[in-house]
Coordinates of C-alpha atoms in Angstrom, one line a residue:
Chain A
M1 CA 1.9 -16.4 -42.8
T2 CA 1.7 -15.1 -39.3
S3 CA -0.8 -17.1 -37.3
G4 CA -4.0 -15.1 -36.9
A5 CA -2.8 -12.1 -38.9
G6 CA -3.9 -13.6 -42.2
W7 CA -2.3 -13.7 -45.6
E8 CA -0.5 -10.9 -47.3
E9 CA -2.8 -8.9 -49.6
Q10 CA -3.7 -11.0 -52.6
V11 CA -4.8 -10.3 -56.2
F12 CA -7.0 -12.5 -58.2
L13 CA -5.3 -13.3 -61.5
P14 CA -7.8 -14.9 -63.9
I15 CA -6.0 -17.6 -65.9
T16 CA -7.2 -16.9 -69.4
N17 CA -6.0 -16.4 -73.0
S18 CA -5.5 -12.7 -72.3
I19 CA -2.7 -12.7 -69.7
S20 CA 0.9 -11.9 -70.5
S21 CA 3.9 -11.1 -68.4
E22 CA 5.8 -7.8 -68.5
D23 CA 9.1 -6.7 -66.9
N24 CA 9.3 -5.7 -63.2
N25 CA 7.1 -8.5 -61.8
Q26 CA 4.1 -7.2 -63.7
I27 CA 1.3 -9.1 -65.5
K28 CA -0.9 -7.5 -68.1
I29 CA -4.5 -8.7 -68.5
G30 CA -6.2 -7.4 -71.7
S31 CA -5.8 -3.7 -72.5
S32 CA -6.9 -2.2 -69.1
V33 CA -5.4 -4.2 -66.3
S34 CA -1.9 -4.5 -64.8
I35 CA -1.0 -6.5 -61.7
E36 CA 2.2 -6.4 -59.8
Y37 CA 3.1 -9.5 -57.8
N38 CA 5.6 -9.9 -55.0
Q39 CA 8.4 -12.2 -56.2
N40 CA 8.9 -13.7 -52.8
G41 CA 5.3 -13.2 -51.5
Q42 CA 3.1 -15.6 -49.6
H43 CA 0.7 -16.6 -52.4
V44 CA -2.5 -18.4 -51.5
S45 CA -2.2 -20.4 -54.7
Q46 CA 0.8 -22.6 -54.7
I47 CA 2.9 -24.8 -56.9
D48 CA 4.5 -28.0 -55.6
D49 CA 5.9 -31.2 -57.2
K50 CA 2.3 -32.4 -57.6
G51 CA 1.1 -29.4 -59.5
L52 CA -1.0 -26.4 -58.8
H53 CA -3.1 -25.9 -55.6
N54 CA -5.7 -23.4 -54.3
I55 CA -7.4 -22.2 -57.4
L56 CA -10.2 -19.8 -56.8
V57 CA -13.5 -20.2 -58.8
L58 CA -15.5 -17.0 -59.0
T59 CA -19.1 -17.8 -60.0
G60 CA -21.5 -15.2 -61.3
Y61 CA -18.7 -13.4 -63.2
A62 CA -17.4 -13.6 -66.8
I63 CA -14.3 -11.9 -68.2
D64 CA -14.1 -9.3 -70.9
E65 CA -11.0 -10.6 -72.6
S66 CA -10.4 -7.4 -74.5
T67 CA -10.0 -5.2 -71.3
G68 CA -9.1 -8.0 -68.8
E69 CA -11.9 -6.9 -66.5
L70 CA -14.4 -9.1 -64.7
V71 CA -18.1 -8.4 -65.3
P72 CA -20.8 -9.5 -62.8
T73 CA -23.4 -11.4 -64.9
F74 CA -25.8 -12.6 -62.2
D75 CA -25.8 -16.0 -64.0
P76 CA -24.7 -18.6 -61.4
C77 CA -23.4 -20.8 -64.3
D78 CA -20.8 -18.2 -65.4
Y79 CA -17.5 -18.5 -63.8
V80 CA -13.8 -17.5 -64.1
K81 CA -11.0 -19.5 -62.5
G82 CA -7.7 -18.0 -61.4
I83 CA -5.0 -17.8 -58.8
L84 CA -4.6 -15.7 -55.7
I85 CA -1.1 -14.2 -55.5
S86 CA 0.5 -11.7 -53.2
G87 CA 0.5 -8.4 -55.0
K88 CA -1.6 -5.4 -56.0
I89 CA -3.5 -4.1 -59.0
L90 CA -1.4 -1.3 -60.5
K91 CA -3.9 -0.3 -63.3
G92 CA -7.6 -0.8 -63.7
N93 CA -10.8 -0.5 -61.6
H94 CA -11.0 -3.0 -58.9
F95 CA -13.1 -4.4 -56.1
K96 CA -11.4 -5.1 -52.8
I97 CA -12.7 -7.9 -50.5
I98 CA -11.4 -7.5 -47.0
G99 CA -10.9 -10.4 -44.6
I100 CA -13.1 -13.0 -46.1
P101 CA -12.9 -16.4 -44.3
S102 CA -11.1 -18.7 -46.7
N103 CA -13.7 -21.4 -46.1
K104 CA -16.3 -19.2 -47.8
L105 CA -14.3 -19.1 -51.0
Y106 CA -14.9 -21.7 -53.7
I107 CA -11.3 -23.0 -53.8
I108 CA -10.4 -26.2 -55.7
R109 CA -7.4 -28.5 -55.2
K110 CA -7.1 -27.2 -51.7
K111 CA -3.9 -27.3 -49.7
D112 CA -2.9 -25.5 -46.5
V113 CA -5.4 -22.6 -46.8
H114 CA -7.0 -21.2 -43.6
G115 CA -7.7 -17.9 -41.9
N116 CA -9.0 -14.8 -43.5
I117 CA -8.0 -13.5 -47.0
T118 CA -8.0 -9.9 -48.4
F119 CA -7.9 -9.7 -52.1
S120 CA -8.7 -7.5 -55.1
L121 CA -10.1 -8.3 -58.4
P122 CA -10.2 -6.3 -61.6
I123 CA -13.7 -5.2 -62.4
K124 CA -15.6 -3.2 -65.0
N125 CA -16.6 0.4 -64.3
F126 CA -16.5 0.7 -60.5
N127 CA -16.0 4.4 -60.5
T128 CA -19.5 5.9 -60.8
G129 CA -21.8 6.7 -57.9
T130 CA -24.5 4.1 -58.6
Y131 CA -22.8 1.1 -60.1
Q132 CA -24.2 0.0 -63.4
V133 CA -23.5 -2.9 -65.6
D134 CA -24.8 -2.9 -69.1
L135 CA -25.6 -6.4 -70.4
R136 CA -27.6 -5.4 -73.5
D137 CA -26.6 -7.5 -76.5
K138 CA -24.1 -9.4 -74.4
V139 CA -23.6 -13.1 -74.4
T140 CA -21.1 -15.3 -72.5
S141 CA -19.4 -18.2 -74.0
F142 CA -17.3 -21.1 -72.6
V143 CA -13.6 -21.0 -73.4
S144 CA -10.9 -23.6 -72.6
L145 CA -7.2 -23.3 -72.9
D146 CA -5.4 -25.4 -75.5
R147 CA -2.1 -27.1 -74.8
D148 CA 0.1 -24.4 -76.4
V149 CA -1.6 -21.6 -74.5
A150 CA -1.3 -23.5 -71.2
K151 CA 2.4 -24.1 -71.9
T152 CA 2.9 -20.4 -72.6
I153 CA 1.1 -19.4 -69.4
V154 CA 3.3 -21.7 -67.4
D155 CA 6.5 -20.7 -69.1
N156 CA 5.9 -16.9 -69.2
V157 CA 3.7 -16.2 -66.2
L158 CA 3.7 -19.0 -63.6
A159 CA 7.4 -19.7 -64.0
K160 CA 8.1 -16.0 -63.0
I161 CA 5.6 -15.8 -60.1
Y162 CA 6.8 -19.1 -58.7
A163 CA 10.4 -18.8 -59.9
K164 CA 12.1 -20.6 -57.0
I165 CA 9.9 -23.7 -56.9
Y166 CA 9.5 -23.7 -60.7
N167 CA 13.2 -23.9 -61.3
S168 CA 13.5 -26.9 -58.9
L169 CA 11.0 -29.0 -60.9
N170 CA 12.2 -31.7 -63.2
K171 CA 10.9 -32.2 -66.8
E172 CA 8.2 -34.6 -65.7
Q173 CA 6.9 -32.3 -63.0
K174 CA 6.8 -29.4 -65.5
D175 CA 4.9 -31.5 -67.9
K176 CA 2.4 -32.3 -65.1
L177 CA 2.0 -28.5 -64.6
Y178 CA 1.3 -27.9 -68.3
R179 CA -1.4 -30.6 -68.1
D180 CA -2.8 -29.1 -64.9
V181 CA -3.2 -25.7 -66.4
E182 CA -4.7 -27.0 -69.6
E183 CA -7.2 -29.2 -67.7
I184 CA -8.1 -27.0 -64.7
F185 CA -8.6 -23.6 -66.3
N186 CA -11.6 -22.8 -68.4
Y187 CA -13.9 -19.8 -68.1
Y188 CA -16.8 -17.8 -69.5
S189 CA -15.9 -14.8 -71.7
I190 CA -18.4 -12.0 -72.2
K191 CA -18.9 -10.9 -75.8
S192 CA -21.0 -8.4 -77.6
L193 CA -23.5 -9.9 -80.0
K194 CA -22.9 -7.0 -82.4
S195 CA -19.2 -7.7 -82.8
N196 CA -19.8 -11.4 -83.6
P197 CA -22.4 -11.2 -86.4
Chain B
M1 CA -44.8 -5.5 -72.2
T2 CA -44.0 -4.0 -75.6
S3 CA -42.5 -6.6 -77.9
G4 CA -38.7 -6.1 -78.2
A5 CA -38.7 -3.1 -75.8
G6 CA -38.3 -5.2 -72.7
W7 CA -40.0 -4.9 -69.3
E8 CA -40.5 -1.8 -67.3
E9 CA -37.7 -1.1 -65.0
Q10 CA -37.7 -3.5 -62.1
V11 CA -36.5 -3.6 -58.5
F12 CA -35.3 -6.7 -56.7
L13 CA -37.3 -6.9 -53.5
P14 CA -35.7 -9.5 -51.2
I15 CA -38.4 -11.4 -49.3
T16 CA -37.1 -11.6 -45.8
N17 CA -38.1 -10.9 -42.2
S18 CA -37.1 -7.3 -42.6
I19 CA -39.6 -5.9 -45.1
S20 CA -42.6 -3.8 -44.2
S21 CA -45.0 -1.8 -46.3
E22 CA -45.5 2.0 -45.9
D23 CA -47.9 4.4 -47.4
N24 CA -47.7 5.7 -51.0
N25 CA -46.7 2.4 -52.6
Q26 CA -43.5 2.2 -50.6
I27 CA -41.8 -0.8 -49.0
K28 CA -39.1 -0.4 -46.4
I29 CA -36.3 -2.9 -46.1
G30 CA -34.3 -2.7 -42.8
S31 CA -33.2 0.8 -41.8
S32 CA -31.6 2.0 -45.0
V33 CA -33.6 1.0 -48.0
S34 CA -37.0 2.2 -49.4
I35 CA -38.5 1.0 -52.6
E36 CA -41.4 2.5 -54.5
Y37 CA -43.4 0.1 -56.7
N38 CA -45.8 1.0 -59.5
Q39 CA -49.3 -0.1 -58.4
N40 CA -50.3 -1.0 -62.0
G41 CA -46.8 -1.9 -63.2
Q42 CA -45.7 -4.8 -65.4
H43 CA -44.0 -6.9 -62.7
V44 CA -41.7 -9.7 -63.8
S45 CA -42.8 -11.7 -60.7
Q46 CA -46.5 -12.5 -60.9
I47 CA -49.3 -13.9 -58.8
D48 CA -52.1 -16.0 -60.2
D49 CA -54.6 -18.5 -58.9
K50 CA -51.8 -21.1 -58.6
G51 CA -49.6 -19.0 -56.5
L52 CA -46.4 -17.0 -57.0
H53 CA -44.3 -17.1 -60.2
N54 CA -40.9 -15.8 -61.4
I55 CA -38.9 -15.7 -58.2
L56 CA -35.3 -14.5 -58.6
V57 CA -32.5 -16.3 -56.8
L58 CA -29.4 -14.2 -56.3
T59 CA -26.4 -16.4 -55.5
G60 CA -23.2 -15.1 -54.0
Y61 CA -25.1 -12.5 -51.9
A62 CA -26.4 -12.4 -48.3
I63 CA -28.6 -9.8 -46.8
D64 CA -27.8 -7.5 -43.9
E65 CA -31.2 -7.5 -42.3
S66 CA -30.5 -4.5 -40.1
T67 CA -29.9 -2.2 -43.1
G68 CA -31.8 -4.1 -45.8
E69 CA -28.8 -4.1 -48.1
L70 CA -27.3 -7.0 -50.0
V71 CA -23.7 -7.9 -49.5
P72 CA -21.6 -9.8 -52.0
T73 CA -20.0 -12.7 -50.1
F74 CA -18.2 -14.6 -53.0
D75 CA -19.6 -17.8 -51.5
P76 CA -21.7 -19.5 -54.2
C77 CA -23.7 -21.2 -51.4
D78 CA -25.1 -17.9 -50.1
Y79 CA -28.3 -16.7 -51.7
V80 CA -31.2 -14.4 -51.3
K81 CA -34.5 -14.9 -53.0
G82 CA -36.9 -12.2 -53.9
I83 CA -39.4 -10.8 -56.4
L84 CA -38.8 -8.4 -59.4
I85 CA -41.4 -5.7 -59.4
S86 CA -41.9 -2.6 -61.5
G87 CA -40.6 0.4 -59.5
K88 CA -37.5 2.1 -58.2
I89 CA -35.2 2.4 -55.2
L90 CA -36.0 5.7 -53.5
K91 CA -33.4 5.4 -50.7
G92 CA -30.3 3.4 -50.4
N93 CA -27.1 2.6 -52.4
H94 CA -27.9 0.4 -55.4
F95 CA -26.5 -1.5 -58.2
K96 CA -28.3 -1.3 -61.6
I97 CA -28.2 -4.1 -64.1
I98 CA -29.2 -3.0 -67.6
G99 CA -30.8 -5.2 -70.2
I100 CA -29.8 -8.7 -68.8
P101 CA -31.3 -11.5 -70.9
S102 CA -33.9 -13.1 -68.7
N103 CA -32.6 -16.6 -69.5
K104 CA -29.3 -15.7 -67.7
L105 CA -31.2 -15.1 -64.4
Y106 CA -31.8 -17.9 -61.9
I107 CA -35.6 -17.6 -61.9
I108 CA -37.7 -20.3 -60.3
R109 CA -41.4 -21.2 -60.9
K110 CA -41.0 -19.6 -64.3
K111 CA -44.0 -18.3 -66.2
D112 CA -44.1 -16.0 -69.3
V113 CA -40.7 -14.4 -68.8
H114 CA -38.6 -13.6 -71.8
G115 CA -36.6 -10.7 -73.3
N116 CA -34.2 -8.4 -71.5
I117 CA -34.7 -7.1 -68.0
T118 CA -33.3 -4.0 -66.3
F119 CA -33.3 -4.1 -62.5
S120 CA -31.8 -2.5 -59.5
L121 CA -30.9 -4.1 -56.2
P122 CA -30.0 -2.5 -52.9
I123 CA -26.4 -3.0 -52.1
K124 CA -23.9 -2.1 -49.4
N125 CA -21.6 0.9 -49.8
F126 CA -21.4 1.5 -53.5
N127 CA -20.4 5.1 -53.2
T128 CA -16.6 5.0 -52.9
G129 CA -14.2 5.0 -55.8
T130 CA -12.8 1.5 -55.3
Y131 CA -15.5 -0.7 -54.1
Q132 CA -14.7 -2.4 -50.8
V133 CA -16.6 -5.0 -48.8
D134 CA -15.4 -5.8 -45.3
L135 CA -16.1 -9.4 -44.3
R136 CA -13.9 -9.5 -41.2
D137 CA -15.7 -11.2 -38.3
K138 CA -18.7 -11.8 -40.5
V139 CA -20.7 -15.0 -40.9
T140 CA -23.8 -15.9 -42.9
S141 CA -26.6 -18.0 -41.5
F142 CA -29.6 -19.6 -43.1
V143 CA -33.0 -18.1 -42.3
S144 CA -36.4 -19.4 -43.2
L145 CA -39.8 -17.7 -42.8
D146 CA -42.3 -19.0 -40.3
R147 CA -46.0 -19.2 -41.2
D148 CA -46.9 -16.0 -39.3
V149 CA -44.2 -14.0 -41.0
A150 CA -45.2 -15.4 -44.4
K151 CA -48.8 -14.4 -43.7
T152 CA -47.8 -10.9 -42.7
I153 CA -45.7 -10.5 -45.9
V154 CA -48.6 -11.6 -48.0
D155 CA -51.2 -9.5 -46.2
N156 CA -49.1 -6.4 -45.8
V157 CA -46.8 -6.4 -48.8
L158 CA -47.9 -8.7 -51.7
A159 CA -51.6 -7.8 -51.2
K160 CA -50.7 -4.2 -51.9
I161 CA -48.3 -4.7 -54.8
Y162 CA -50.7 -7.2 -56.5
A163 CA -53.9 -5.6 -55.2
K164 CA -56.1 -6.3 -58.2
I165 CA -55.3 -10.0 -58.6
Y166 CA -55.0 -10.5 -54.8
N167 CA -58.5 -9.2 -54.2
S168 CA -59.9 -11.6 -56.7
L169 CA -58.5 -14.7 -55.0
N170 CA -60.7 -16.9 -52.8
K171 CA -59.8 -18.1 -49.3
E172 CA -58.3 -21.3 -50.6
Q173 CA -56.1 -19.5 -53.1
K174 CA -54.9 -17.1 -50.5
D175 CA -54.0 -20.0 -48.2
K176 CA -52.0 -21.4 -51.1
L177 CA -50.2 -18.1 -51.4
Y178 CA -49.3 -18.1 -47.6
R179 CA -47.9 -21.7 -48.1
D180 CA -46.0 -20.6 -51.2
V181 CA -44.3 -17.7 -49.5
E182 CA -43.5 -19.8 -46.4
E183 CA -42.1 -22.7 -48.5
I184 CA -40.2 -20.8 -51.2
F185 CA -38.5 -18.0 -49.4
N186 CA -35.4 -18.6 -47.3
Y187 CA -32.1 -16.9 -47.5
Y188 CA -28.7 -16.2 -46.0
S189 CA -28.3 -13.3 -43.6
I190 CA -25.0 -11.7 -42.8
K191 CA -24.1 -11.2 -39.2
S192 CA -21.2 -9.9 -37.2
L193 CA -19.5 -12.5 -34.9
K194 CA -19.0 -9.8 -32.3
S195 CA -22.6 -8.9 -31.9
N196 CA -23.5 -12.6 -31.4
P197 CA -21.1 -13.7 -28.7

């Protein structure tokens, strides 16, 4: 990070049941979103021998797990947690936040984060003139990650984004990372009442 | 309100220093936003002899008082409070939320609110393909209303929206309303660092 110039452009990757890694430094979220990360990028979220740091909590949003898009719900109790990584959104509508002071973001397990951050997040239907969100017959429900999913996310996604540091961790440190991911990440998922009779 | 059909379409009117009433049931917010309310509409926010009810708190937003538009700041500590009134946004970019269950909204001093609500809120720059918000050199600051401003808002704005009930209040009840508005409403305003050296 160059002093004063801010971080490289970041993408918010929600850590949920619906992420999977693809070839070519890509991550797929649901059916509609693809993210490309920079293998050697300056990620705001970091891994070290003590676990995962700088996790962003987005309140007032829930995730549509089928499409991978975030939905503004206007309920301050809804939230989605994720990581900020250097990269860009290849596919999917998105919302770009330019130069937000990092101290305005709700970041947990903070370590060495300062200055302004520019990031994008995948969002539902941002391509009409007047933005509309349709919440009829929608509910949000709390979702947590079980140990197996947490392990899969670490082995398939985080291990690739943070390849260099991940490969230097010993078994105990990797176990700590599995536990971190299982314990830290949970979120609200948006669902249609009609599809859950 | 027809049972099951929900409320008439509502507009979020932020109660801030920058609102003023115009002719023809219109309210101006800053330089860029005009709202038209329905004089005999079914407003979600209500006035009775005990004061003001059903005030909406929007967290994660601040207001640009010069234009009257709301700005998403991603800071869960920022908020703007306002009232939901039957009407529409005549001028200004806006964001329309369709059919949100009222129990998902952060509503204070609740009274007789249930069912789904459709409402619009004035928002900054929603007319580009990818939505961008530029927060470089921006700060938010807490603003409260002083007694004189609260009185002006009641006499010039609320007295017109709620003409029938307002005219039936006695002096003591009107004084209670001034106090309510002064005490309940406060908000975060977004400002440019450069224009405040």
